[in-house]
Short mmCIF file of C-alpha atoms in Angstrom, two decimals:
data_model
loop_
_atom_site.label_atom_id
_atom_site.label_comp_id
_atom_site.label_asym_id
_atom_site.label_seq_id
_atom_site.Cartn_x
_atom_site.Cartn_y
_atom_site.Cartn_z
CA MET Z 80 6.25 10.36 -11.03
CA PRO Z 81 8.03 13.31 -12.72
CA ASP Z 82 6.05 16.56 -11.97
CA ALA Z 83 5.28 17.69 -15.39
CA PHE Z 84 3.23 16.69 -18.52
CA TYR Z 85 6.57 16.33 -20.35
CA LEU Z 86 10.23 15.87 -19.81
CA PRO Z 87 12.48 17.94 -22.16
CA THR Z 88 15.40 16.04 -24.15
CA ASP Z 89 18.86 16.71 -25.69
CA ASP Z 90 16.56 17.43 -28.79
CA PRO Z 91 14.70 20.86 -28.22
CA ASP Z 92 11.71 19.54 -30.72
CA ARG Z 93 11.43 16.33 -28.81
CA PHE Z 94 9.62 15.45 -25.53
CA VAL Z 95 8.97 12.60 -23.37
CA ALA Z 96 5.34 12.59 -22.43
CA THR Z 97 4.71 11.29 -18.42
CA ALA Z 98 1.58 9.65 -16.99
CA HIS Z 99 0.22 13.01 -16.51
CA THR Z 100 -0.66 13.11 -19.81
CA GLN Z 101 -3.03 10.01 -19.95
CA GLY Z 102 -6.67 10.61 -21.27
CA PRO Z 103 -9.44 8.69 -19.76
CA TRP Z 104 -10.03 6.27 -22.70
CA SER Z 105 -6.91 4.69 -22.41
CA ALA Z 106 -3.59 4.66 -19.99
CA ASP Z 107 -1.69 4.09 -23.10
CA LEU Z 108 -3.05 7.26 -24.82
CA GLN Z 109 -2.53 11.11 -23.88
CA HIS Z 110 -5.52 13.26 -23.32
CA ALA Z 111 -5.61 15.92 -26.22
CA GLY Z 112 -5.11 18.94 -23.62
CA PRO Z 113 -1.19 18.47 -23.00
CA PRO Z 114 -0.30 18.23 -26.70
CA SER Z 115 -2.63 20.70 -27.63
CA ALA Z 116 -0.69 22.90 -25.30
CA LEU Z 117 2.63 21.44 -26.44
CA LEU Z 118 1.74 22.96 -29.68
CA ALA Z 119 0.80 26.25 -28.49
CA ARG Z 120 4.23 26.31 -26.82
CA ALA Z 121 6.08 25.57 -30.26
CA VAL Z 122 3.89 28.16 -31.97
CA GLU Z 123 5.08 30.71 -29.29
CA GLN Z 124 8.27 30.21 -29.93
CA VAL Z 125 8.13 30.96 -33.89
CA ASP Z 126 9.39 34.78 -34.02
CA THR Z 127 6.58 37.08 -35.68
CA SER Z 128 6.52 38.97 -38.35
CA VAL Z 129 3.93 41.47 -37.10
CA ASP Z 130 5.06 44.98 -36.43
CA GLY Z 131 5.39 44.78 -32.59
CA PRO Z 132 3.68 42.52 -30.12
CA ALA Z 133 1.42 39.86 -31.44
CA GLN Z 134 -1.41 37.73 -29.67
CA VAL Z 135 -2.88 34.46 -30.70
CA THR Z 136 -6.80 35.11 -31.54
CA ARG Z 137 -7.39 31.73 -32.99
CA LEU Z 138 -5.91 28.24 -32.26
CA THR Z 139 -7.20 25.35 -34.14
CA VAL Z 140 -6.00 21.77 -33.16
CA GLU Z 141 -6.66 18.84 -35.93
CA ILE Z 142 -6.48 15.37 -33.90
CA LEU Z 143 -5.29 13.35 -37.08
CA GLY Z 144 -4.95 10.08 -34.54
CA ALA Z 145 -4.48 8.81 -31.32
CA VAL Z 146 -1.34 10.57 -29.28
CA PRO Z 147 0.36 7.76 -27.31
CA VAL Z 148 2.05 8.35 -24.13
CA ALA Z 149 5.59 8.25 -25.28
CA GLU Z 150 8.43 10.08 -27.01
CA VAL Z 151 6.88 13.38 -29.48
CA THR Z 152 8.11 15.41 -31.50
CA VAL Z 153 6.97 18.84 -32.14
CA ARG Z 154 7.87 21.50 -34.84
CA ALA Z 155 6.29 24.93 -35.74
CA ALA Z 156 6.99 27.54 -38.67
CA LEU Z 157 5.42 30.73 -39.85
CA ALA Z 158 2.92 29.91 -42.90
CA ARG Z 159 1.65 33.10 -44.05
CA PRO Z 160 3.78 36.36 -42.70
CA GLY Z 161 2.54 39.70 -42.29
CA ARG Z 162 2.68 43.26 -40.94
CA SER Z 163 -0.32 43.07 -38.92
CA VAL Z 164 -1.61 39.41 -39.01
CA GLU Z 165 0.10 35.99 -39.50
CA LEU Z 166 -0.86 32.22 -39.99
CA VAL Z 167 1.50 29.77 -37.99
CA GLU Z 168 1.41 26.13 -38.39
CA ALA Z 169 2.49 23.19 -36.32
CA GLU Z 170 2.78 19.51 -36.11
CA LEU Z 171 3.22 16.89 -33.17
CA SER Z 172 4.44 13.84 -34.21
CA ALA Z 173 4.93 10.00 -32.63
CA ALA Z 174 6.55 7.21 -33.77
CA GLY Z 175 7.36 8.79 -37.16
CA ARG Z 176 3.64 9.70 -37.82
CA PRO Z 177 1.91 13.17 -37.54
CA VAL Z 178 -0.79 12.89 -34.90
CA LEU Z 179 -1.67 16.55 -34.36
CA ARG Z 180 -1.66 19.75 -36.66
CA ALA Z 181 -2.43 23.21 -35.59
CA ARG Z 182 -3.34 26.13 -37.32
CA VAL Z 183 -2.81 29.62 -35.40
CA TRP Z 184 -3.61 33.15 -36.42
CA ARG Z 185 -1.69 36.00 -34.61
CA ILE Z 186 -2.67 39.72 -35.05
CA ARG Z 187 -0.91 42.78 -34.03
CA ARG Z 188 -1.66 44.30 -30.41
CA THR Z 189 -1.78 47.89 -30.57
CA PRO Z 190 -4.18 50.42 -28.90
CA VAL Z 191 -6.53 51.64 -31.60
CA GLY Z 192 -8.78 54.36 -29.81
CA LEU Z 193 -12.07 52.50 -29.52
CA PRO Z 194 -15.17 54.38 -28.45
CA ALA Z 195 -15.75 53.53 -24.93
CA GLU Z 196 -19.56 52.59 -25.78
CA VAL Z 197 -18.39 49.61 -27.79
CA ILE Z 198 -16.33 48.09 -25.07
CA ALA Z 199 -18.50 45.81 -23.20
CA ALA Z 200 -18.20 45.87 -19.13
CA PRO Z 201 -16.26 42.76 -17.81
CA VAL Z 202 -18.65 40.32 -16.07
CA PRO Z 203 -16.64 38.27 -13.64
CA PRO Z 204 -17.17 34.47 -13.46
CA PRO Z 205 -18.81 32.86 -10.27
CA PRO Z 206 -16.44 32.95 -7.11
CA ARG Z 207 -14.08 30.11 -6.99
CA PRO Z 208 -14.63 27.44 -4.20
CA ALA Z 209 -12.17 27.56 -1.43
CA THR Z 210 -11.59 23.82 -1.70
CA PRO Z 211 -10.95 21.44 -4.57
CA SER Z 212 -13.72 19.27 -5.48
CA GLU Z 213 -13.88 15.79 -4.61
CA PHE Z 214 -14.36 12.61 -6.46
CA THR Z 215 -15.37 9.09 -5.65
CA GLU Z 216 -14.78 7.26 -8.82
CA PRO Z 217 -11.10 6.09 -9.77
CA ARG Z 218 -11.27 6.87 -13.47
CA TRP Z 219 -12.11 10.46 -12.93
CA GLN Z 220 -8.64 10.93 -10.52
CA THR Z 221 -5.80 9.49 -12.90
CA GLY Z 222 -3.50 10.91 -15.74
CA TYR Z 223 -4.48 14.22 -17.07
CA LEU Z 224 -7.34 14.47 -14.69
CA ARG Z 225 -5.57 14.15 -11.55
CA ALA Z 226 -2.86 16.75 -12.74
CA ILE Z 227 -5.42 19.58 -12.51
CA GLU Z 228 -7.24 20.75 -9.63
CA TRP Z 229 -10.76 21.13 -10.12
CA ARG Z 230 -13.28 23.47 -8.20
CA PHE Z 231 -16.68 22.68 -9.61
CA VAL Z 232 -19.43 25.79 -9.69
CA GLU Z 233 -22.06 23.45 -11.33
CA GLY Z 234 -22.08 20.14 -12.46
CA HIS Z 235 -19.18 17.27 -11.84
CA PHE Z 236 -17.11 14.71 -14.15
CA GLU Z 237 -19.26 12.17 -12.15
CA ARG Z 238 -22.72 13.60 -13.29
CA PRO Z 239 -23.62 13.75 -16.84
CA GLY Z 240 -24.74 17.36 -18.16
CA PRO Z 241 -23.27 21.00 -18.38
CA ALA Z 242 -20.77 22.01 -16.01
CA ALA Z 243 -19.02 24.96 -14.66
CA VAL Z 244 -15.72 24.72 -13.16
CA TRP Z 245 -12.56 26.51 -12.05
CA ALA Z 246 -9.47 24.73 -12.70
CA ARG Z 247 -5.72 24.97 -12.78
CA GLN Z 248 -2.79 22.76 -13.68
CA ARG Z 249 -0.93 21.00 -10.71
CA VAL Z 250 2.45 20.52 -12.55
CA PRO Z 251 4.17 22.42 -15.39
CA LEU Z 252 3.71 21.57 -18.98
CA VAL Z 253 7.40 21.15 -19.71
CA ALA Z 254 9.51 20.18 -16.65
CA GLY Z 255 11.23 23.30 -15.76
CA GLU Z 256 9.31 25.99 -17.36
CA GLU Z 257 6.51 28.40 -16.53
CA PRO Z 258 3.66 27.73 -18.60
CA SER Z 259 2.34 31.05 -20.59
CA PRO Z 260 -1.38 31.79 -20.68
CA LEU Z 261 -1.97 30.35 -23.85
CA GLN Z 262 -0.46 27.16 -22.83
CA ARG Z 263 -2.52 26.89 -19.60
CA THR Z 264 -5.53 28.40 -21.99
CA ALA Z 265 -5.08 25.20 -24.71
CA LEU Z 266 -4.47 22.70 -21.55
CA LEU Z 267 -7.93 23.32 -20.30
CA ALA Z 268 -10.10 24.04 -23.30
CA ASP Z 269 -10.08 20.34 -24.85
CA SER Z 270 -11.91 19.48 -21.37
CA GLY Z 271 -15.33 20.61 -22.25
CA ASN Z 272 -16.29 17.68 -24.21
CA GLY Z 273 -15.41 15.50 -21.05
CA LEU Z 274 -16.72 18.08 -18.56
CA SER Z 275 -20.21 18.44 -20.11
CA ARG Z 276 -20.37 14.60 -21.05
CA LEU Z 277 -24.08 13.20 -21.83
CA LEU Z 278 -23.20 9.72 -22.08
CA ASP Z 279 -21.67 6.99 -19.73
CA MET Z 280 -18.37 6.03 -21.02
CA ALA Z 281 -18.81 2.56 -20.05
CA ASP Z 282 -21.46 2.27 -23.11
CA TRP Z 283 -20.49 5.13 -25.47
CA TRP Z 284 -17.20 6.83 -26.84
CA PHE Z 285 -17.50 10.42 -27.73
CA ILE Z 286 -14.04 11.59 -29.12
CA ASN Z 287 -13.58 15.01 -30.17
CA THR Z 288 -12.00 15.28 -33.88
CA GLU Z 289 -10.64 18.75 -33.50
CA LEU Z 290 -10.20 21.56 -31.12
CA THR Z 291 -10.87 25.53 -31.95
CA VAL Z 292 -10.37 28.04 -29.49
CA HIS Z 293 -11.03 31.93 -30.27
CA LEU Z 294 -9.42 34.59 -27.47
CA HIS Z 295 -10.37 38.03 -27.83
CA ARG Z 296 -7.74 38.93 -25.13
CA GLN Z 297 -4.81 36.61 -23.18
CA PRO Z 298 -6.15 35.07 -19.54
CA ALA Z 299 -4.25 36.47 -16.82
CA GLY Z 300 -3.72 34.20 -13.66
CA ASP Z 301 -3.14 30.63 -12.93
CA TRP Z 302 -6.82 29.85 -13.03
CA ILE Z 303 -9.07 29.35 -15.92
CA PHE Z 304 -12.90 29.27 -15.67
CA VAL Z 305 -14.47 26.81 -17.91
CA ARG Z 306 -18.32 26.74 -18.94
CA ALA Z 307 -19.36 23.52 -20.66
CA ALA Z 308 -22.26 22.32 -22.58
CA THR Z 309 -22.54 19.56 -25.05
CA THR Z 310 -25.23 18.97 -27.65
CA LEU Z 311 -25.71 15.59 -29.73
CA ASP Z 312 -27.35 14.44 -32.71
CA GLN Z 313 -28.83 11.11 -33.47
CA GLN Z 314 -26.50 10.75 -36.55
CA GLY Z 315 -23.74 10.22 -34.23
CA SER Z 316 -22.36 13.75 -34.44
CA GLY Z 317 -22.00 16.34 -31.85
CA LEU Z 318 -20.81 19.72 -30.27
CA ALA Z 319 -19.05 20.44 -27.20
CA GLU Z 320 -18.63 24.33 -26.68
CA THR Z 321 -16.97 26.08 -23.85
CA VAL Z 322 -16.88 29.59 -22.42
CA LEU Z 323 -13.39 30.55 -21.16
CA SER Z 324 -12.89 33.09 -18.78
CA ASP Z 325 -10.30 34.52 -16.12
CA ALA Z 326 -10.90 35.92 -12.67
CA THR Z 327 -11.70 39.47 -14.61
CA GLY Z 328 -14.30 38.26 -17.10
CA ARG Z 329 -14.65 36.08 -20.55
CA VAL Z 330 -11.42 35.82 -22.51
CA GLY Z 331 -12.83 33.64 -25.43
CA ARG Z 332 -14.62 30.56 -26.36
CA GLY Z 333 -13.84 26.86 -27.31
CA ALA Z 334 -15.71 24.22 -29.55
CA GLN Z 335 -14.86 20.72 -30.30
CA ALA Z 336 -16.42 18.65 -33.11
CA LEU Z 337 -17.65 15.09 -31.70
CA MET Z 338 -17.72 11.55 -33.01
CA VAL Z 339 -20.22 9.53 -31.15
CA GLY Z 340 -21.01 5.99 -31.12
CA ARG Z 341 -21.72 3.02 -29.04
CA ARG Z 342 -18.63 0.89 -27.60
CA ASP Z 343 -20.30 -2.10 -28.81
CA GLY Z 344 -21.20 -0.99 -32.39
#
């Protein structure tokens, strides 16, 4: 298997998804993490209109349909330019139809002289376990889940309930490229739903319709610490919330709106 989630083609906007992108619902469909990260990559390649450096402070990915493990096309453009803040939009298509859309806010990055008392002292997350976590069920050891190294501090994919885990990708997002901090974050942020599942996947489906990530700073390093919890409602909706950190401390938060139902319903 190629050691990347996506292989580039002669067209810089087209990529071929590998088996590393497979999600837990079907071997023919991608986990939303890799295509979300591919959208983040496209956004980063859009020249900024902001005066000086800019950073992503919010990434929202709308999931319009299932993403096949196949060739995809990604395009991004500046939707609202500005000297201090700008909006970038991106779209990922498969088989000629849009399946994901992203809207991303970027703001200028410059020292503003904040008073020391308003800056919260960083709180490092729990230490990273020395060895990768073990899995007993085959369904948690294929595709995307296998392409990420998981080191659980609390909970586990194989046990329902909240979880806290250190994670890093084992393979690049695009073959031959080093992923950026934003790409690494987008790749993992969509895992909150699965990490903190409350239901058995054999009997229930709980699918997120979107992913929203807010970042107050960019993460550093290969490892991302994800603390996730899910809340469900009897009417078939839910919310998965994640706190995202690096080795120094918190960098932001993710959320996923969930659609829940019985598999035989």
